[in-house]
Amino acid sequence: MGKLKSLGRFVETDILVIGGGVAGLWAANRARKFVERVIIVDKGPKDWGGQAFFSGGAMVAVIPPDNSDEFVKDLVYYYDGFCDQEFWEEVFKKSFDRMMEYQELGYKFIKESDKKLKGIPQRGLEHIKCYIGEPFGIGGKNMVRVLVEESERLNIIRMGRIFITDLIKQENKILGAIGFHSISGEFYIFKSRAVILAVGDCGWKTSYHHNTCAGDSIYLGLKAGADVSNCEFARVWNVPKLFAWEGQTYLLPLGAKFINRKGESFMDKYSPILGANTDPHYITRAMAIEARERKAPFYLDCTSMKPEDRELVTPKGKGWLEFNYNKLKGLGINFFEEKIEWTAQMRRSTGGIKANIQGETTIPGLFVAGRARVVDPAVYIGGLSLCITAVTGYMAGESAGKFAAETQKEIQINPEEIEEKKKTLYLPLGKTGIPPKEVLREIQEVVFPYDISILKHEGSLNKALIKMERIKEKLIPQMVAKDPHYLMKLNEVKSIAFMTELYLKTSLMRKESRAGHYREDFPKRDDKNWLKYIIINLKGEEINLRTESLPMHKYKFKPERFYSDNFIFPN
């Protein structure tokens, strides 16, 4: 123990939660019911709340008389059959309790005049609705606030600016993690009976409110020996060209529409039934095709929305969305009265770590929650992320809490191994070489083109892999950091590069189109050969891919209807 303490700041706990967003907060709060010592570490500021801080605060939940079977059937249809039905049944069954708990903690949802919660139907589905936080525009910020207040009451330690670089594993068990403070540079060693990974998606730093998504979970999980899946599915969004905006999920069901340069509501051509009231993946595919036909740019037109619906989704309260809205007004831009130019944006991979329903991985002592785990094939429903983070955080916290409470055997951490990792970690500091930002820009130029991110094709994917090999071999080894902050950025870029390679290889392997994955050279679903996960693991430095069929024999509902059948894209 003395040798470990000489290497850096040594912290011992029962549960270590990596990630201080709402999934991590839910996990920590629940784990505290079973153990005394719980610590949350986050690479951002203490208590900032991760991506939830920037969200509208809407949440999907099964509110009686709705039932979970109806919601699961909606997802089987929406996900083109690629749905873990047992997992989602459990999530939906627990969703109402989590919504009620939010309200008990002081969070508010918008209600109708009859006091019923205001639900907005999603993506043309029969049952699933999201419920909006009050006031609109700062709901996520308020969700974070009530969860942090509960963590404070439970005496949970919360630490900001700590970047975790490795999980500590011995005798095939997770014993903690190591990392450093991104301001002071101080080295940290965390010893823990259980670790919960609750970091966000694996992204490409596309805009300021997604600047922290960097593939941390996949990189940490694979290096520790866990399996990863769904890396071929990436979330492609459509966003205003000049600013960020939260809320098209609510705008489209309330009458907003997308039009092209000629003023045509072009989604009516690609989907006469759903039009623009659908997932952004289908809209951005149509945008890419329309752009090739020289019908760009594209605009969101909110002018046909009812006045009361515009008022409902006008940002209120002191938050980033309200700041954006007022800034636009100051520039003479009226979001709801004008046609605003929008464009496609490659946001983040939805790959995650494989786990059972309760969040337990195949590595003893390692649990996952929220977007760190395998959840969906990229197509998205408004409010579903905040349902996932609450429920899976709660479940992983309970599983890890029980595991830690029952763990008796003490395994000593090997100080020589930690010392070697520490030396490797700090090597890039103060050297001459390539700044991380330049390497990130090279990676973005590989993955952002439409024939890599939207209309994938074997030829373009192979060319992108060749470019990534050059980045991996020539540029990444030359990255340097002038201080601890940039050392964090350097490690993020390593994760992003690794995740990009996984995205390209698995996109090549899946020779079909399904949900958020579209191959222009394989534009149809192939249920016979591809109702399967692509599973990734590491053997040394080698990436291994295999397939694993969905256990359809165990599931209640056989796929009979497919959401993608609502769309007509040219072959």
XYZ file of C-alpha atoms in Angstrom:
571
model
C 0.000 0.000 0.000
C 2.884 2.346 0.782
C 4.295 2.017 -2.755
C 0.884 2.853 -4.271
C 0.509 5.961 -2.121
C 3.925 7.157 -3.231
C 2.789 7.051 -6.883
C -0.034 9.547 -6.494
C -3.220 10.267 -4.603
C -4.655 6.949 -3.391
C -8.435 6.841 -2.839
C -10.299 3.807 -1.493
C -14.058 3.304 -1.806
C -16.754 0.651 -2.068
C -18.194 1.868 -5.381
C -16.471 4.010 -7.999
C -18.808 5.585 -10.566
C -17.067 6.894 -13.682
C -19.268 9.583 -15.223
C -21.220 12.282 -13.392
C -24.197 12.613 -15.719
C -27.698 11.495 -14.820
C -26.879 7.795 -15.346
C -23.927 8.096 -12.956
C -25.955 10.076 -10.428
C -28.797 7.545 -10.470
C -26.271 4.697 -10.124
C -24.439 6.320 -7.225
C -27.627 7.241 -5.379
C -28.972 3.694 -5.655
C -25.626 2.032 -4.783
C -25.462 4.112 -1.610
C -28.415 2.075 -0.234
C -26.116 -0.951 0.008
C -22.653 0.444 0.884
C -21.185 3.339 2.856
C -18.604 4.756 0.463
C -19.549 5.854 -3.047
C -17.459 8.172 -5.236
C -18.389 9.768 -8.565
C -15.575 10.997 -10.818
C -16.162 13.022 -13.975
C -13.767 14.564 -16.467
C -15.923 17.708 -16.545
C -16.571 20.168 -13.720
C -17.981 18.783 -10.503
C -21.786 18.375 -10.645
C -22.150 19.694 -14.199
C -24.287 16.690 -15.166
C -22.827 15.642 -18.512
C -24.938 15.758 -21.676
C -28.171 15.891 -19.660
C -27.363 19.472 -18.719
C -27.968 20.506 -22.344
C -31.115 18.444 -22.862
C -34.704 19.629 -22.817
C -35.496 17.304 -19.925
C -38.131 15.232 -21.738
C -38.538 11.614 -20.647
C -40.273 8.563 -22.062
C -42.219 6.542 -19.502
C -45.023 3.985 -19.474
C -47.815 5.771 -17.641
C -50.943 3.726 -16.832
C -53.159 2.732 -18.597
C -50.304 2.272 -21.122
C -48.366 -0.951 -20.670
C -44.787 -1.997 -21.340
C -45.707 -4.640 -23.948
C -47.123 -1.922 -26.214
C -43.916 0.103 -25.903
C -41.719 -2.941 -26.610
C -43.742 -3.732 -29.729
C -43.264 -0.141 -30.887
C -39.486 -0.538 -30.509
C -39.377 -3.909 -32.299
C -41.042 -2.123 -35.230
C -38.988 1.073 -34.954
C -35.648 -0.758 -34.580
C -36.381 -2.994 -37.604
C -36.468 -6.059 -35.339
C -33.025 -5.283 -33.884
C -34.334 -4.995 -30.341
C -33.295 -6.615 -27.056
C -36.871 -7.195 -25.955
C -36.092 -8.528 -22.475
C -33.928 -5.505 -21.675
C -36.500 -2.996 -22.932
C -39.351 -4.721 -21.132
C -37.472 -4.239 -17.867
C -36.628 -0.607 -18.692
C -40.226 0.253 -19.522
C -41.595 -1.551 -16.456
C -39.357 0.544 -14.217
C -39.754 3.830 -16.110
C -42.862 5.095 -14.311
C -41.281 4.552 -10.879
C -38.238 6.572 -11.954
C -40.470 9.359 -13.287
C -42.349 9.438 -9.991
C -39.058 9.510 -8.099
C -37.922 12.474 -10.184
C -41.075 14.309 -9.150
C -40.608 13.352 -5.497
C -37.115 14.867 -5.695
C -38.629 18.122 -6.958
C -38.484 17.820 -10.741
C -41.555 19.018 -12.674
C -43.124 17.862 -15.929
C -45.507 20.011 -17.989
C -49.156 19.146 -17.433
C -52.340 19.640 -19.443
C -55.280 21.666 -18.118
C -56.761 18.411 -16.735
C -53.547 17.858 -14.686
C -52.433 14.942 -16.849
C -48.813 14.968 -17.986
C -48.258 16.516 -21.411
C -47.106 13.726 -23.732
C -45.928 14.220 -27.320
C -46.209 11.188 -29.679
C -42.915 10.160 -31.236
C -41.871 9.230 -34.785
C -45.352 8.217 -35.900
C -45.399 5.342 -33.365
C -48.645 4.111 -31.868
C -47.833 4.254 -28.160
C -44.503 5.826 -27.199
C -44.702 9.424 -26.030
C -42.214 11.706 -24.318
C -43.134 13.984 -21.428
C -41.596 17.455 -21.370
C -39.843 19.020 -18.393
C -41.038 22.348 -17.017
C -40.025 24.971 -17.989
C -39.100 23.919 -21.516
C -35.442 24.525 -22.311
C -33.796 23.849 -18.946
C -35.375 20.537 -17.967
C -32.094 18.637 -18.149
C -30.388 21.229 -15.971
C -33.118 20.792 -13.355
C -32.884 16.991 -13.534
C -29.180 17.240 -12.741
C -29.887 19.649 -9.884
C -32.356 17.381 -8.046
C -30.104 14.329 -8.444
C -27.044 16.230 -7.175
C -29.044 17.437 -4.167
C -29.966 13.824 -3.415
C -26.309 12.759 -3.749
C -25.352 15.513 -1.342
C -27.956 14.284 1.145
C -26.566 10.736 0.855
C -22.972 11.951 1.479
C -21.738 10.735 -1.893
C -18.313 12.147 -2.789
C -18.265 13.844 -6.193
C -15.000 14.762 -7.902
C -14.614 16.830 -11.072
C -11.817 17.211 -13.608
C -10.658 13.604 -13.128
C -9.911 11.826 -16.402
C -9.840 8.031 -16.080
C -7.324 6.340 -18.386
C -7.426 2.666 -17.309
C -9.391 0.232 -15.216
C -7.307 -1.797 -12.761
C -7.810 -5.523 -13.336
C -6.194 -8.470 -11.550
C -7.221 -12.127 -11.299
C -9.915 -11.282 -13.886
C -11.599 -8.848 -11.492
C -11.899 -5.078 -11.637
C -10.249 -3.492 -8.603
C -10.549 0.192 -9.434
C -9.157 2.714 -11.898
C -6.345 5.166 -12.505
C -6.398 8.656 -13.976
C -5.251 12.211 -13.501
C -6.541 15.685 -12.697
C -6.838 17.626 -15.948
C -5.825 20.943 -14.333
C -3.177 20.049 -11.745
C -1.952 16.887 -13.463
C -2.013 14.956 -10.166
C -2.078 11.164 -10.610
C -4.992 9.272 -8.996
C -5.336 5.623 -7.989
C -8.846 4.486 -7.047
C -9.289 1.157 -5.284
C -12.883 -0.049 -5.346
C -14.928 -3.196 -4.774
C -16.955 -2.412 -7.901
C -16.787 0.080 -10.775
C -19.745 1.483 -12.709
C -18.996 2.924 -16.144
C -21.591 5.621 -16.789
C -19.916 7.874 -19.340
C -21.716 9.149 -22.423
C -21.696 8.214 -26.082
C -18.649 7.857 -28.282
C -18.611 10.977 -30.424
C -16.564 13.045 -32.847
C -16.847 16.429 -31.034
C -19.183 17.877 -33.618
C -20.617 20.862 -31.738
C -20.112 22.546 -28.411
C -22.883 20.738 -26.540
C -21.443 17.357 -27.635
C -17.825 18.266 -27.058
C -17.211 15.721 -24.302
C -18.396 12.535 -26.056
C -15.123 10.827 -26.936
C -15.417 7.039 -26.800
C -14.087 6.746 -23.243
C -16.414 3.869 -22.320
C -15.567 1.652 -25.304
C -11.833 2.234 -24.908
C -11.868 1.501 -21.173
C -14.186 -1.497 -21.499
C -12.336 -3.213 -24.338
C -8.927 -2.744 -22.688
C -10.369 -4.362 -19.543
C -11.609 -7.389 -21.512
C -15.303 -6.606 -21.938
C -17.232 -7.199 -25.160
C -18.546 -4.258 -27.192
C -21.298 -4.118 -29.803
C -23.379 -1.820 -32.088
C -20.370 0.208 -33.273
C -21.627 0.255 -36.877
C -24.635 2.283 -35.748
C -23.901 6.012 -35.461
C -26.281 8.838 -34.694
C -26.596 11.220 -37.630
C -28.657 14.302 -36.830
C -29.906 17.353 -38.638
C -29.159 20.681 -37.009
C -29.307 24.408 -37.787
C -26.267 25.316 -39.875
C -25.134 28.230 -37.711
C -26.179 27.294 -34.145
C -27.285 24.406 -31.933
C -30.911 23.697 -31.087
C -32.595 21.161 -28.814
C -36.100 20.161 -29.776
C -36.803 19.045 -33.357
C -38.129 15.895 -31.713
C -41.009 18.045 -30.457
C -41.235 20.414 -33.445
C -41.886 17.801 -36.144
C -44.880 16.107 -34.461
C -46.337 19.591 -33.896
C -46.329 20.574 -37.568
C -42.802 21.687 -38.513
C -41.432 20.343 -41.793
C -38.241 20.279 -43.851
C -38.128 21.838 -47.308
C -35.446 21.922 -50.008
C -34.106 24.792 -52.126
C -37.174 24.609 -54.369
C -39.550 24.904 -51.402
C -40.621 21.246 -51.684
C -41.532 19.264 -48.569
C -39.169 16.603 -49.848
C -39.801 13.987 -47.151
C -43.333 13.520 -48.520
C -41.688 11.948 -51.574
C -39.499 9.543 -49.600
C -42.175 8.673 -47.029
C -45.756 9.580 -48.038
C -47.062 8.194 -44.704
C -44.684 9.773 -42.172
C -43.259 12.726 -44.071
C -40.777 14.659 -41.902
C -42.246 13.349 -38.628
C -39.586 10.689 -38.393
C -36.077 9.899 -37.226
C -33.270 12.191 -38.491
C -31.450 9.248 -40.115
C -34.153 8.966 -42.750
C -34.310 12.741 -43.227
C -30.529 13.068 -43.659
C -30.512 10.185 -46.175
C -33.086 12.099 -48.189
C -31.008 15.289 -47.783
C -27.921 13.530 -49.161
C -29.853 12.227 -52.166
C -31.514 15.603 -52.762
C -28.131 17.354 -52.510
C -26.728 15.088 -55.234
C -29.661 16.271 -57.358
C -28.660 19.905 -56.598
C -31.680 20.639 -54.431
C -29.702 21.844 -51.403
C -29.754 23.796 -49.109
C -32.494 22.633 -46.743
C -34.661 24.534 -44.286
C -36.818 23.819 -41.253
C -40.174 25.549 -41.656
C -42.133 26.074 -38.422
C -44.622 28.566 -39.866
C -47.483 26.050 -40.025
C -47.273 25.227 -36.302
C -50.189 26.368 -34.146
C -49.491 29.424 -31.942
C -50.068 27.429 -28.743
C -47.600 24.753 -29.870
C -44.966 27.359 -30.673
C -45.454 28.792 -27.210
C -45.101 25.308 -25.691
C -41.643 24.764 -27.196
C -40.322 28.312 -26.904
C -37.325 28.172 -24.504
C -38.019 29.504 -21.029
C -35.960 29.880 -17.870
C -32.254 30.566 -17.604
C -30.515 27.948 -19.727
C -28.346 27.501 -22.823
C -31.322 27.062 -25.167
C -32.951 30.263 -23.936
C -29.580 31.997 -24.398
C -29.455 30.758 -28.005
C -33.043 31.824 -28.652
C -32.488 35.367 -27.351
C -29.224 35.688 -29.261
C -31.041 34.775 -32.479
C -33.741 37.349 -31.752
C -31.025 39.951 -31.182
C -29.637 39.147 -34.622
C -33.080 39.658 -36.133
C -33.779 35.942 -36.625
C -37.186 34.646 -35.516
C -36.860 30.874 -35.194
C -40.586 30.163 -35.537
C -41.456 32.760 -38.192
C -38.597 32.170 -40.641
C -37.271 29.241 -42.642
C -33.935 28.380 -40.995
C -31.192 26.537 -42.905
C -30.390 23.097 -41.455
C -27.733 20.554 -42.349
C -26.708 16.988 -41.512
C -24.289 16.334 -38.649
C -22.424 13.143 -37.753
C -22.695 13.101 -33.963
C -21.678 9.909 -32.221
C -21.492 6.149 -32.324
C -24.097 4.256 -30.334
C -21.689 1.413 -29.675
C -21.522 0.245 -26.091
C -20.396 -2.438 -23.682
C -22.353 -5.698 -23.573
C -24.065 -6.375 -20.249
C -26.999 -8.285 -18.828
C -30.294 -6.590 -18.016
C -29.056 -5.423 -14.611
C -25.886 -3.830 -16.021
C -23.406 -6.563 -15.087
C -20.641 -7.232 -17.646
C -18.679 -10.449 -18.140
C -15.852 -8.948 -16.042
C -16.514 -9.391 -12.290
C -16.766 -6.020 -10.588
C -17.513 -4.026 -13.771
C -21.008 -2.628 -14.357
C -22.370 -0.259 -17.005
C -25.204 2.248 -17.101
C -26.742 4.687 -19.557
C -25.112 5.160 -22.938
C -22.000 3.269 -21.852
C -23.933 0.046 -22.468
C -25.440 -1.403 -25.670
C -28.869 0.176 -26.036
C -30.126 0.899 -29.551
C -29.295 0.827 -33.294
C -28.934 4.646 -33.464
C -32.474 5.637 -34.482
C -33.768 7.800 -31.674
C -36.959 8.716 -29.830
C -37.152 12.021 -27.975
C -36.869 11.532 -24.221
C -35.685 7.926 -24.460
C -32.128 8.744 -23.361
C -33.356 10.243 -20.091
C -35.510 7.164 -19.552
C -32.502 4.904 -20.210
C -30.149 6.839 -17.969
C -32.581 6.846 -15.033
C -33.566 3.180 -15.230
C -30.215 1.626 -16.164
C -28.442 3.866 -13.659
C -30.796 2.649 -10.945
C -30.358 -1.019 -11.971
C -26.563 -0.872 -12.292
C -26.312 0.944 -8.962
C -28.335 -1.769 -7.263
C -26.352 -4.599 -8.877
C -22.983 -3.033 -8.089
C -24.084 -2.118 -4.565
C -25.090 -5.688 -3.790
C -21.907 -7.029 -5.392
C -19.704 -4.711 -3.343
C -21.588 -5.420 -0.108
C -21.089 -9.168 -0.589
C -17.450 -9.041 -1.738
C -15.146 -10.204 1.034
C -11.900 -11.306 -0.634
C -9.300 -8.542 -0.822
C -6.983 -8.563 -3.848
C -3.927 -6.356 -3.621
C -3.168 -3.996 -6.491
C 0.196 -4.552 -8.169
C 2.150 -1.261 -7.714
C 4.704 -2.088 -10.444
C 1.939 -2.319 -13.045
C 0.476 1.012 -11.914
C 3.901 2.658 -11.970
C 4.444 1.516 -15.567
C 1.059 2.862 -16.657
C 1.798 6.178 -14.963
C 5.101 6.543 -16.829
C 3.408 5.823 -20.165
C 0.584 8.256 -19.392
C 2.831 11.292 -18.820
C 5.299 10.642 -21.687
C 3.639 13.117 -24.139
C 3.833 16.056 -21.699
C 6.181 18.866 -22.666
C 7.380 17.231 -25.889
C 7.519 18.647 -29.427
C 5.061 17.124 -31.868
C 1.485 17.290 -33.171
C -1.302 18.896 -31.073
C -4.340 16.627 -30.490
C -6.663 19.070 -32.261
C -4.854 18.586 -35.565
C -5.209 14.806 -35.354
C -8.879 15.135 -34.405
C -9.460 17.283 -37.500
C -7.880 14.566 -39.656
C -10.204 11.966 -38.126
C -13.247 14.189 -38.674
C -12.304 14.600 -42.338
C -12.283 10.802 -42.627
C -15.650 10.135 -41.036
C -17.811 13.179 -41.886
C -18.270 12.766 -45.681
C -21.807 11.686 -46.579
C -20.643 8.385 -48.180
C -19.112 7.361 -44.830
C -21.669 8.720 -42.389
C -25.008 8.625 -44.241
C -24.983 6.643 -47.505
C -22.231 4.144 -46.723
C -20.541 2.201 -49.505
C -17.836 -0.478 -49.566
C -15.455 1.570 -51.692
C -15.671 4.699 -49.546
C -15.443 2.734 -46.295
C -12.286 0.940 -47.473
C -10.679 4.233 -48.507
C -11.548 5.665 -45.088
C -9.903 2.685 -43.355
C -6.684 3.268 -45.311
C -6.700 6.905 -44.150
C -7.303 5.801 -40.543
C -4.357 3.388 -40.729
C -2.143 6.323 -41.702
C -3.483 8.407 -38.808
C -2.952 5.532 -36.383
C 0.581 4.749 -37.543
C 1.934 8.204 -38.413
C 0.062 10.878 -36.461
C -1.159 9.453 -33.154
C 2.358 8.404 -31.977
C 3.490 12.014 -32.563
C 0.755 13.652 -30.470
C 1.985 15.783 -27.578
C 0.425 17.787 -24.757
C 1.638 21.113 -23.409
C -0.189 20.703 -20.081
C -2.593 18.305 -18.252
C -5.646 19.755 -20.006
C -4.210 18.871 -23.381
C -3.088 15.501 -22.034
C -6.802 14.817 -21.470
C -7.534 15.965 -25.038
C -4.761 13.711 -26.335
C -6.266 10.678 -24.616
C -9.717 11.602 -25.924
C -8.371 11.692 -29.481
C -6.838 8.234 -28.988
C -10.271 6.955 -27.948
C -11.964 8.680 -30.894
C -9.451 7.202 -33.350
C -9.973 3.737 -31.919
C -13.764 4.097 -32.009
C -13.605 5.376 -35.615
C -11.698 2.283 -36.682
C -14.364 0.104 -35.052
C -17.118 2.090 -36.774
C -15.555 1.633 -40.210
C -14.770 -2.076 -39.801
C -18.192 -3.011 -38.459
C -19.949 -0.837 -41.068
C -18.105 -2.814 -43.737
C -18.996 -6.120 -42.106
C -22.771 -5.442 -41.907
C -23.792 -5.959 -45.536
C -27.373 -4.759 -45.235
C -29.365 -1.660 -44.222
C -31.225 -1.553 -40.911
C -32.347 1.227 -38.561
C -29.482 3.762 -38.229
C -27.125 1.851 -40.582
C -27.555 2.385 -44.327
C -25.406 0.772 -47.014
C -26.156 2.245 -50.426
C -24.682 -0.908 -51.996
C -26.848 -3.126 -49.738
C -30.004 -1.000 -49.356
C -32.311 -3.786 -48.125
C -32.599 -5.578 -44.772
C -31.252 -9.129 -44.650
C -33.048 -10.757 -41.718
C -31.716 -14.216 -42.564
C -28.049 -13.261 -42.274
C -27.998 -10.031 -40.272
C -30.474 -10.132 -37.417
C -27.253 -10.346 -35.423
C -24.939 -8.302 -33.239
C -21.377 -7.658 -34.339
C -19.367 -8.362 -31.184
C -15.941 -6.775 -30.706
C -13.197 -7.784 -28.296
C -9.460 -7.295 -28.004
C -6.752 -9.926 -27.885
C -3.659 -7.939 -27.092
C -3.768 -5.089 -29.618
C -5.734 -7.100 -32.192
C -9.385 -6.223 -32.872
C -11.574 -9.317 -33.206
C -15.053 -9.292 -34.745
C -17.664 -12.022 -34.513
C -21.437 -12.227 -34.861
C -24.033 -13.269 -32.312
C -27.665 -13.855 -33.268
C -30.438 -12.131 -31.367
C -32.167 -14.789 -29.213
C -35.473 -14.510 -31.077
C -36.667 -17.834 -29.607
C -36.838 -16.160 -26.164
C -38.654 -13.022 -27.274
C -42.383 -12.382 -26.990
C -42.772 -10.594 -30.289
C -41.590 -11.745 -33.702
C -40.738 -8.886 -36.091
C -43.604 -8.561 -38.556
C -43.550 -4.834 -39.367
C -40.437 -2.781 -40.090
C -40.144 0.980 -39.755
C -37.737 1.267 -42.690
C -40.475 -0.074 -44.986
C -42.096 3.369 -44.728
C -39.322 4.841 -46.894
C -38.504 4.707 -50.586
C -34.862 5.428 -51.390
C -33.445 4.839 -54.887
C -31.371 1.673 -55.322
